[in-house]
Short mmCIF file of C-alpha atoms in Angstrom, two decimals:
data_model
loop_
_atom_site.label_atom_id
_atom_site.label_comp_id
_atom_site.label_asym_id
_atom_site.label_seq_id
_atom_site.Cartn_x
_atom_site.Cartn_y
_atom_site.Cartn_z
CA MET A 24 -8.08 38.31 82.97
CA LEU A 25 -7.62 40.02 79.59
CA GLU A 26 -9.52 43.31 79.56
CA ILE A 27 -12.65 42.81 77.46
CA THR A 28 -14.83 45.79 76.53
CA PHE A 29 -17.52 44.20 74.42
CA ASP A 30 -21.30 44.29 74.55
CA LEU A 31 -23.39 41.58 72.93
CA ASP A 32 -26.23 42.83 70.73
CA TYR A 33 -29.25 40.68 71.46
CA ARG A 34 -31.45 42.53 68.94
CA SER A 35 -29.26 42.10 65.86
CA GLY A 36 -30.37 38.55 65.07
CA LYS A 37 -26.72 37.54 64.66
CA PRO A 38 -25.76 34.49 66.81
CA LEU A 39 -23.90 35.45 69.99
CA TYR A 40 -20.94 33.18 69.26
CA ILE A 41 -20.49 34.88 65.85
CA GLN A 42 -20.47 38.30 67.53
CA LEU A 43 -17.85 37.11 70.01
CA TYR A 44 -15.75 35.42 67.33
CA ASN A 45 -15.82 38.57 65.17
CA PHE A 46 -14.79 40.71 68.16
CA PHE A 47 -11.70 38.60 68.93
CA LYS A 48 -10.77 38.21 65.26
CA ASN A 49 -10.91 41.97 64.61
CA GLU A 50 -8.99 42.77 67.82
CA ILE A 51 -6.25 40.27 66.91
CA GLN A 52 -5.99 41.53 63.30
CA ALA A 53 -5.76 45.13 64.50
CA GLY A 54 -2.99 44.26 66.97
CA LYS A 55 -5.07 45.23 70.01
CA ILE A 56 -4.48 41.77 71.50
CA ASP A 57 -0.80 40.86 71.43
CA PRO A 58 0.66 37.51 70.32
CA GLY A 59 1.05 35.16 73.27
CA GLU A 60 -1.80 36.81 75.19
CA LYS A 61 -3.98 34.29 76.98
CA LEU A 62 -7.71 34.47 76.35
CA PRO A 63 -10.07 34.29 79.33
CA SER A 64 -11.23 30.82 80.37
CA LYS A 65 -14.61 29.73 79.03
CA ARG A 66 -16.12 29.70 82.53
CA LYS A 67 -14.90 33.18 83.53
CA LEU A 68 -15.83 34.80 80.20
CA ALA A 69 -19.26 33.16 80.28
CA LEU A 70 -19.89 34.62 83.75
CA TYR A 71 -18.53 38.01 82.72
CA LEU A 72 -20.74 38.25 79.59
CA GLY A 73 -23.74 36.44 81.07
CA VAL A 74 -23.89 33.73 78.40
CA SER A 75 -23.51 29.96 78.35
CA GLN A 76 -20.11 28.28 78.21
CA ASN A 77 -21.23 26.64 74.95
CA THR A 78 -21.36 30.09 73.33
CA ILE A 79 -17.79 30.83 74.41
CA GLU A 80 -16.58 27.37 73.37
CA THR A 81 -18.10 27.67 69.87
CA ALA A 82 -16.50 31.09 69.34
CA TYR A 83 -13.10 29.80 70.50
CA GLU A 84 -13.38 26.73 68.26
CA GLN A 85 -13.89 28.97 65.25
CA LEU A 86 -10.81 31.04 66.17
CA LEU A 87 -8.81 27.82 66.58
CA ALA A 88 -10.04 26.47 63.22
CA GLU A 89 -8.96 29.66 61.42
CA GLY A 90 -5.56 29.78 63.12
CA TYR A 91 -5.95 32.97 65.14
CA VAL A 92 -5.30 31.17 68.43
CA GLU A 93 -3.77 27.92 69.67
CA SER A 94 -4.67 25.65 72.55
CA VAL A 95 -1.92 24.71 74.99
CA GLU A 96 -2.78 21.62 77.02
CA ARG A 97 -3.60 22.32 80.69
CA LYS A 98 -2.74 26.01 80.23
CA GLY A 99 -5.39 27.58 78.02
CA ILE A 100 -5.86 29.34 74.68
CA TYR A 101 -3.26 31.82 73.43
CA VAL A 102 -3.14 34.29 70.54
CA LYS A 103 -0.78 33.18 67.75
CA GLU A 104 1.88 35.27 66.04
CA LEU A 105 0.42 36.62 62.78
CA ASN A 106 1.72 38.72 59.88
CA ARG A 107 -0.19 41.92 60.65
CA ASP A 108 1.14 43.71 57.55
CA LEU A 109 -0.76 41.21 55.47
CA PHE A 110 -3.96 41.83 57.44
CA LEU A 111 -3.52 45.57 57.11
CA HIS A 112 -3.20 45.15 53.32
CA VAL A 113 -6.24 42.87 53.15
CA ASN A 114 -8.29 45.28 55.25
CA ASP A 115 -7.21 48.19 53.05
CA VAL A 116 -8.36 46.25 49.97
CA LEU A 117 -11.67 45.32 51.62
CA ASN A 118 -12.26 48.89 52.73
CA THR A 119 -11.40 50.23 49.28
CA THR A 120 -13.75 47.70 47.65
CA LYS A 121 -16.49 48.66 50.08
CA GLU A 122 -15.98 52.36 49.28
CA ILE A 123 -16.08 51.63 45.52
CA ASN A 124 -19.28 49.62 45.87
CA GLU A 125 -20.88 52.33 48.00
CA GLU A 126 -19.80 54.97 45.49
CA ALA A 127 -21.27 52.91 42.64
CA ARG A 128 -24.56 52.60 44.49
CA GLU A 129 -24.66 56.33 45.16
CA GLN A 130 -23.60 57.21 41.62
CA TYR A 131 -27.07 56.76 40.11
CA LEU A 132 -30.49 57.81 41.31
CA PHE A 133 -32.31 56.05 38.47
CA ASP A 134 -31.23 53.00 36.45
CA PHE A 135 -33.06 52.43 33.15
CA SER A 136 -31.81 48.84 32.80
CA GLN A 137 -33.74 46.58 30.44
CA GLY A 138 -32.84 43.61 32.67
CA ASN A 139 -34.66 44.88 35.77
CA ILE A 140 -38.24 43.94 36.59
CA ALA A 141 -40.93 45.22 38.98
CA LEU A 142 -39.84 43.27 42.05
CA GLU A 143 -42.27 45.20 44.23
CA HIS A 144 -45.09 43.25 42.55
CA PHE A 145 -43.54 39.79 42.92
CA PRO A 146 -45.86 37.55 45.01
CA TYR A 147 -43.33 36.85 47.78
CA THR A 148 -45.83 35.43 50.26
CA ILE A 149 -47.27 32.91 47.79
CA TRP A 150 -43.84 31.91 46.47
CA ARG A 151 -42.49 31.43 50.01
CA LYS A 152 -45.49 29.28 50.96
CA LEU A 153 -45.13 27.09 47.85
CA THR A 154 -41.38 26.74 48.37
CA ILE A 155 -41.92 25.48 51.92
CA GLN A 156 -44.67 23.19 50.66
CA SER A 157 -42.27 21.81 48.04
CA LEU A 158 -39.81 20.91 50.79
CA TYR A 159 -42.44 18.90 52.65
CA GLU A 160 -43.87 17.08 49.64
CA GLU A 161 -41.74 14.01 48.92
CA LYS A 162 -38.91 16.06 50.35
CA SER A 163 -36.24 13.40 50.05
CA SER A 164 -36.61 13.02 46.28
CA TYR A 165 -36.04 16.71 45.53
CA PHE A 166 -32.52 16.54 46.91
CA LEU A 167 -31.51 14.02 44.23
CA ASN A 168 -30.90 14.41 40.50
CA GLY A 169 -34.04 14.65 38.38
CA GLU A 170 -34.79 14.01 34.73
CA PRO A 171 -32.26 15.47 32.27
CA GLN A 172 -34.95 17.44 30.45
CA GLY A 173 -36.46 18.82 33.66
CA GLU A 174 -39.43 17.84 35.83
CA LEU A 175 -42.16 16.25 33.71
CA THR A 176 -44.97 17.97 35.63
CA LEU A 177 -43.48 21.42 34.94
CA ARG A 178 -42.86 20.60 31.27
CA GLU A 179 -46.48 19.54 30.92
CA GLU A 180 -47.67 22.87 32.38
CA ILE A 181 -45.31 24.83 30.14
CA ALA A 182 -46.63 22.96 27.08
CA LYS A 183 -50.24 23.83 28.02
CA TYR A 184 -49.36 27.47 28.67
CA LEU A 185 -47.43 27.87 25.42
CA TYR A 186 -50.30 26.48 23.34
CA GLN A 187 -52.90 28.68 25.01
CA SER A 188 -50.87 31.91 25.02
CA ARG A 189 -48.48 31.70 22.09
CA GLY A 190 -49.94 29.02 19.81
CA VAL A 191 -46.85 26.81 20.28
CA ARG A 192 -47.69 23.20 19.45
CA CYS A 193 -45.59 20.73 21.38
CA SER A 194 -45.64 17.88 23.87
CA ALA A 195 -43.86 17.93 27.23
CA ASN A 196 -41.39 15.47 25.72
CA GLN A 197 -40.12 18.16 23.32
CA ILE A 198 -39.29 20.63 26.10
CA ILE A 199 -35.85 20.91 27.69
CA ILE A 200 -35.49 23.14 30.74
CA GLY A 201 -32.16 24.88 31.33
CA ALA A 202 -30.49 27.52 33.48
CA GLY A 203 -30.85 30.54 31.20
CA THR A 204 -31.02 31.21 27.48
CA GLN A 205 -27.24 31.44 27.05
CA TYR A 206 -26.85 27.93 28.43
CA LEU A 207 -29.58 26.63 26.10
CA ILE A 208 -27.99 28.35 23.08
CA ALA A 209 -24.67 26.67 23.85
CA PHE A 210 -26.40 23.30 24.34
CA LEU A 211 -28.34 23.78 21.11
CA THR A 212 -25.18 24.29 19.06
CA MET A 213 -23.99 20.92 20.33
CA ILE A 214 -27.26 19.26 19.25
CA ILE A 215 -27.45 20.93 15.82
CA GLY A 216 -23.71 20.72 15.30
CA ARG A 217 -20.89 23.24 15.33
CA ASP A 218 -20.18 22.70 11.63
CA ALA A 219 -23.44 24.47 10.70
CA VAL A 220 -23.31 28.12 9.57
CA TYR A 221 -25.23 30.23 12.08
CA SER A 222 -26.63 33.73 11.66
CA MET A 223 -28.45 36.27 13.80
CA GLU A 224 -30.05 39.67 13.59
CA GLU A 225 -27.89 42.78 13.29
CA PRO A 226 -28.33 44.42 15.74
CA GLY A 227 -29.01 41.56 18.11
CA PHE A 228 -28.63 40.56 21.74
CA HIS A 229 -24.91 40.65 22.55
CA ARG A 230 -25.06 37.88 25.16
CA THR A 231 -26.55 35.51 22.62
CA ARG A 232 -23.89 36.50 20.10
CA ASP A 233 -21.17 35.76 22.64
CA ALA A 234 -22.75 32.40 23.49
CA PHE A 235 -22.57 31.40 19.83
CA LYS A 236 -19.01 32.65 19.47
CA ASP A 237 -17.83 30.84 22.58
CA GLN A 238 -18.96 27.60 20.95
CA GLY A 239 -16.61 28.30 18.05
CA VAL A 240 -19.30 28.35 15.36
CA THR A 241 -19.35 30.44 12.20
CA LEU A 242 -21.74 33.32 12.96
CA LYS A 243 -22.90 35.84 10.37
CA PRO A 244 -24.73 39.10 11.21
CA ILE A 245 -27.84 39.73 9.07
CA LEU A 246 -29.08 43.30 8.68
CA LEU A 247 -32.67 44.28 9.45
CA ASP A 248 -35.28 46.15 7.45
CA GLN A 249 -38.52 47.63 8.77
CA ASP A 250 -40.09 44.15 9.17
CA GLY A 251 -37.19 42.37 10.86
CA ILE A 252 -34.42 40.17 9.51
CA ASP A 253 -33.67 40.90 5.84
CA LEU A 254 -34.41 37.78 3.76
CA LYS A 255 -32.16 38.75 0.85
CA HIS A 256 -29.15 39.11 3.13
CA LEU A 257 -30.11 35.88 4.87
CA TYR A 258 -30.15 33.93 1.61
CA ASP A 259 -26.87 35.53 0.53
CA SER A 260 -25.20 34.50 3.81
CA ASN A 261 -25.48 30.75 3.08
CA ALA A 262 -26.41 30.24 6.72
CA ASN A 263 -28.44 27.14 7.58
CA VAL A 264 -29.43 28.24 11.11
CA THR A 265 -30.70 31.69 12.07
CA TYR A 266 -31.56 33.23 15.44
CA VAL A 267 -34.41 35.76 15.54
CA THR A 268 -36.58 37.62 18.07
CA PRO A 269 -39.75 38.05 15.97
CA SER A 270 -42.26 38.97 18.71
CA HIS A 271 -40.15 41.91 19.92
CA GLN A 272 -36.90 42.34 18.03
CA PHE A 273 -34.04 43.04 20.38
CA PRO A 274 -33.12 45.87 20.64
CA ASN A 275 -35.04 47.71 17.87
CA GLY A 276 -38.44 46.57 19.10
CA MET A 277 -40.30 45.85 15.84
CA VAL A 278 -42.79 42.97 15.73
CA MET A 279 -42.26 40.75 12.69
CA PRO A 280 -45.46 40.79 10.57
CA ILE A 281 -47.12 37.59 9.43
CA THR A 282 -45.91 37.98 5.83
CA ARG A 283 -42.26 38.09 6.89
CA ARG A 284 -42.82 35.15 9.24
CA MET A 285 -44.16 33.03 6.39
CA GLU A 286 -41.22 34.06 4.16
CA LEU A 287 -38.79 33.09 6.91
CA LEU A 288 -40.47 29.70 7.34
CA LYS A 289 -40.18 29.13 3.60
CA TRP A 290 -36.43 29.85 3.85
CA ALA A 291 -36.17 27.24 6.61
CA GLU A 292 -37.99 24.57 4.58
CA GLU A 293 -35.18 24.58 2.05
CA LYS A 294 -31.96 22.59 2.49
CA GLY A 295 -32.59 21.37 6.04
CA ARG A 296 -32.39 24.79 7.70
CA TYR A 297 -33.49 25.75 11.22
CA ILE A 298 -34.88 28.90 12.88
CA ILE A 299 -34.18 29.64 16.55
CA GLU A 300 -37.12 31.73 17.79
CA ASP A 301 -36.32 33.55 21.03
CA ASP A 302 -39.58 34.73 22.61
CA TYR A 303 -37.84 36.37 25.57
CA ASP A 304 -40.65 38.77 26.56
CA GLY A 305 -43.56 37.68 24.37
CA GLU A 306 -45.97 37.96 27.32
CA PHE A 307 -45.94 41.75 27.15
CA ARG A 308 -47.61 43.25 24.10
CA TYR A 309 -49.33 46.65 24.23
CA LYS A 310 -50.65 47.30 20.73
CA GLY A 311 -52.72 45.20 18.36
CA LYS A 312 -53.53 41.52 18.59
CA PRO A 313 -50.89 38.92 19.44
CA ILE A 314 -49.24 37.35 16.41
CA PRO A 315 -48.81 33.56 16.55
CA SER A 316 -45.32 32.30 17.26
CA LEU A 317 -43.20 31.10 14.36
CA GLN A 318 -43.25 27.66 15.93
CA GLY A 319 -47.05 27.64 15.86
CA LEU A 320 -47.01 28.44 12.13
CA ASP A 321 -44.35 25.84 11.35
CA ASN A 322 -45.64 22.63 9.72
CA ASN A 323 -42.25 21.18 8.87
CA GLY A 324 -40.38 20.97 12.18
CA LYS A 325 -37.93 23.77 11.39
CA VAL A 326 -38.37 26.07 14.43
CA ILE A 327 -36.68 25.74 17.81
CA TYR A 328 -38.65 27.84 20.31
CA LEU A 329 -36.91 29.50 23.29
CA GLY A 330 -38.71 30.97 26.29
CA THR A 331 -37.83 32.19 29.76
CA PHE A 332 -39.38 33.12 33.11
CA SER A 333 -36.75 35.83 33.72
CA LYS A 334 -38.85 38.75 32.48
CA SER A 335 -42.27 37.50 33.47
CA LEU A 336 -41.41 36.17 36.96
CA ILE A 337 -37.89 36.71 38.38
CA PRO A 338 -34.46 36.41 36.75
CA SER A 339 -32.74 34.72 39.68
CA ILE A 340 -34.49 31.35 39.46
CA ARG A 341 -32.78 30.86 36.07
CA ILE A 342 -35.58 28.86 34.46
CA SER A 343 -35.62 28.95 30.69
CA TYR A 344 -36.69 26.30 28.21
CA MET A 345 -36.49 25.27 24.57
CA VAL A 346 -38.91 23.31 22.41
CA LEU A 347 -37.13 20.99 20.00
CA PRO A 348 -38.64 19.80 16.72
CA ASN A 349 -38.80 16.00 16.47
CA SER A 350 -35.74 15.73 14.22
CA LEU A 351 -33.54 17.40 16.84
CA LEU A 352 -35.32 15.68 19.74
CA GLU A 353 -34.28 12.32 18.32
CA LYS A 354 -30.69 13.50 18.10
CA TYR A 355 -30.85 14.80 21.68
CA SER A 356 -32.27 11.50 22.96
CA GLN A 357 -29.53 9.49 21.26
CA HIS A 358 -26.50 11.55 22.24
CA PHE A 359 -27.17 14.23 24.88
CA THR A 360 -29.26 12.84 27.76
CA ILE A 361 -25.94 12.24 29.52
CA TYR A 362 -25.99 15.97 30.44
CA LYS A 363 -27.76 16.46 33.78
CA GLN A 364 -30.44 19.04 34.45
CA THR A 365 -29.07 22.45 35.47
CA VAL A 366 -32.09 23.95 37.27
CA SER A 367 -32.90 23.21 40.90
CA ARG A 368 -35.66 20.61 41.26
CA LEU A 369 -37.01 22.60 44.19
CA HIS A 370 -37.46 25.71 42.02
CA GLN A 371 -39.02 23.62 39.26
CA HIS A 372 -41.52 22.04 41.65
CA THR A 373 -42.37 25.42 43.20
CA LEU A 374 -42.98 26.92 39.75
CA TRP A 375 -45.16 23.96 38.79
CA GLN A 376 -47.32 24.53 41.88
CA PHE A 377 -47.39 28.26 41.08
CA MET A 378 -48.76 27.45 37.63
CA ILE A 379 -51.30 24.71 38.42
CA ASN A 380 -52.85 26.75 41.25
CA GLY A 381 -53.59 29.68 38.92
CA HIS A 382 -51.02 32.06 40.44
CA TRP A 383 -49.03 32.28 37.20
CA GLU A 384 -51.96 33.47 35.08
CA ARG A 385 -53.04 36.01 37.71
CA HIS A 386 -49.47 37.28 38.07
CA LEU A 387 -49.07 37.71 34.30
CA ASN A 388 -52.36 39.60 33.97
CA LYS A 389 -51.32 41.90 36.80
CA MET A 390 -47.86 42.52 35.34
CA ARG A 391 -49.26 43.33 31.90
CA THR A 392 -51.27 46.12 33.51
CA VAL A 393 -48.30 47.29 35.61
CA TYR A 394 -45.89 47.42 32.66
CA ARG A 395 -48.42 49.05 30.35
CA LYS A 396 -48.82 51.89 32.89
CA LYS A 397 -45.06 52.22 33.28
CA GLN A 398 -44.56 52.36 29.53
CA ASN A 399 -47.32 54.97 29.18
CA THR A 400 -45.59 57.05 31.86
CA LEU A 401 -42.25 56.73 30.07
CA ILE A 402 -43.67 57.75 26.70
CA SER A 403 -45.71 60.66 28.05
CA SER A 404 -42.71 61.91 30.07
CA ILE A 405 -40.49 61.84 26.98
CA GLU A 406 -43.11 63.69 24.97
CA ASN A 407 -43.64 66.28 27.72
CA TYR A 408 -39.98 66.99 28.44
CA MET A 409 -38.27 66.35 25.11
CA GLY A 410 -40.95 66.90 22.49
CA ARG A 411 -39.66 66.75 18.94
CA GLN A 412 -36.06 66.46 20.09
CA ALA A 413 -36.58 62.72 20.72
CA THR A 414 -38.05 59.86 18.68
CA ILE A 415 -39.38 56.75 20.41
CA ILE A 416 -38.71 53.42 18.70
CA GLY A 417 -40.10 49.97 19.47
CA ASP A 418 -42.98 50.67 21.86
CA ASP A 419 -45.34 47.91 20.69
CA ALA A 420 -44.16 45.33 23.23
CA GLY A 421 -41.61 44.40 25.88
CA LEU A 422 -39.91 46.18 28.77
CA HIS A 423 -37.68 48.65 26.92
CA ILE A 424 -37.73 51.25 24.19
CA LEU A 425 -35.06 52.95 22.08
CA LEU A 426 -34.66 56.71 22.11
CA SER A 427 -33.21 58.58 19.14
CA LEU A 428 -32.03 62.12 20.00
CA GLN A 429 -31.77 65.03 17.58
CA ASN A 430 -29.16 66.94 19.60
CA HIS A 431 -26.14 65.68 17.60
CA MET A 432 -24.44 64.19 20.66
CA PRO A 433 -22.59 60.89 20.10
CA GLU A 434 -23.64 57.88 22.14
CA ILE A 435 -20.80 58.11 24.67
CA GLU A 436 -21.58 61.77 25.41
CA LEU A 437 -25.27 61.02 25.92
CA ILE A 438 -24.37 58.34 28.46
CA GLU A 439 -21.78 60.47 30.26
CA ARG A 440 -24.06 63.51 30.53
CA ALA A 441 -26.82 61.28 31.91
CA LYS A 442 -24.34 59.92 34.44
CA GLU A 443 -23.51 63.46 35.58
CA ASN A 444 -27.20 63.83 36.43
CA LYS A 445 -27.15 60.46 38.26
CA VAL A 446 -29.20 58.63 35.62
CA LYS A 447 -27.97 55.37 34.09
CA VAL A 448 -28.88 54.74 30.45
CA TYR A 449 -27.54 52.17 28.03
CA PRO A 450 -25.82 52.13 24.64
CA THR A 451 -27.09 50.30 21.57
CA SER A 452 -23.69 50.04 19.86
CA VAL A 453 -22.91 46.86 21.86
CA TYR A 454 -25.66 45.05 19.95
CA TYR A 455 -23.95 45.52 16.60
CA GLU A 456 -21.26 43.23 15.26
CA ASN A 457 -20.13 45.29 12.27
CA ASN A 458 -22.61 47.91 11.22
CA HIS A 459 -23.30 50.35 14.03
CA PRO A 460 -24.69 53.57 12.47
CA GLU A 461 -22.58 56.20 14.25
CA GLN A 462 -24.46 59.03 12.59
CA LYS A 463 -27.68 58.07 14.39
CA PRO A 464 -26.94 57.12 18.02
CA MET A 465 -29.77 55.62 20.05
CA ILE A 466 -30.13 55.05 23.78
CA LEU A 467 -31.86 52.04 25.32
CA LEU A 468 -34.28 52.75 28.17
CA GLY A 469 -35.69 49.87 30.20
CA PHE A 470 -38.60 50.70 32.48
CA GLY A 471 -39.50 47.47 34.29
CA GLY A 472 -37.50 48.12 37.46
CA LEU A 473 -38.54 51.74 38.05
CA THR A 474 -41.71 53.14 39.58
CA GLU A 475 -43.85 55.53 37.56
CA ASN A 476 -42.63 58.42 39.72
CA GLN A 477 -38.98 57.41 39.21
CA ILE A 478 -39.52 57.16 35.45
CA GLU A 479 -40.93 60.69 35.29
CA LEU A 480 -38.14 62.14 37.46
CA GLY A 481 -35.49 60.24 35.50
CA ILE A 482 -36.69 61.60 32.16
CA ARG A 483 -36.77 65.12 33.58
CA LEU A 484 -33.12 64.73 34.63
CA LEU A 485 -32.26 63.38 31.17
CA LYS A 486 -33.87 66.44 29.59
CA GLU A 487 -31.60 68.64 31.73
CA ALA A 488 -28.56 66.50 30.87
CA TRP A 489 -29.16 66.50 27.13
CA GLY A 490 -30.42 70.04 26.76
#
């Protein structure tokens, strides 16, 4: 019998047949088992390893299916001739990729990404329980296609929540659920029409800008002033659709005051214009009283409201939504219900249960406290370690701030020096289309995914990096 030196690991949790299959595959690829070599019979190998013949048979069937071995009738199973040079190359590539990934993981101690959230506070136990419950409730129906706009029960809960928390006035019928804001932006350009002239804040979220551009629309950047999007430049642009982030401008962080909101609504009332209001992290406000959404102030059906659960819950479930005014809802109903829903019905049903059972409200209240503490730690650490050498911008709301440094380093040098100290920080130049102010570089610091201790240590390392 072929010499086999292999011990099964009963504690690994990996099926025994997979362990055996991987052993033979790796031995064959490495040339340790020669072509034409006969593998042990199922009965003998089962006795030798102390497992069932079914385990051996399943492992052999997988090797046969992938072409590592061949079965010769009445004789047994033999190793096939393979191009080992190819396997050596593939293994080299895999090993190199593994080393690169490991190096990338080890490269940074602290990552100030604005896209990360406090996963340690996610209610895993509750979410797992509700997910399992969703599978048992009318389980057959959730494996089929649902309503194009999303599950009605979830849309009804979202409508209630939006009215209570953000002053958004809408029915469930006006809400369309979709897999992320970029998808909804692309879908929205189809509903409004690609012949419209679109505009957005400058600076503004680069992924949104790319979503517009990929739809082939005319997109004009509109500069900001201290209150948000500049109305004079907006009028001069001749745009008839504009995208704004009024509750926490991305990335500069200002909150659009009520006077500017009313001026923007007046702009939209003229000539059939529309405002796209992206309230991407409107749940997290740390100073002053919440300002009503633009949609809640709109009496003429000119605002399309966008929201997401990515910041407030978890990004991976990809549940975002938009609220259409009636004029666009009619257009959607006539021409676009042919497009199927893009979010898992199982996730939608789980989120609905999460909301109706009060878990959503409790989770939000908890996260507001968590993020307020993290932001306080970030600000106090910057003040302690950097003092007057740094200016904090946009700390009224959200999960990130901007940091302006007075050390005369350009943006790229700030990022590279931080990297040398194993801290990852982010540029703001990517959020500009045309007008990045090179003479005043700013760094974006997100704090949602770091602990308070990591934030303090990260800022201390940045102080050392930037002098």
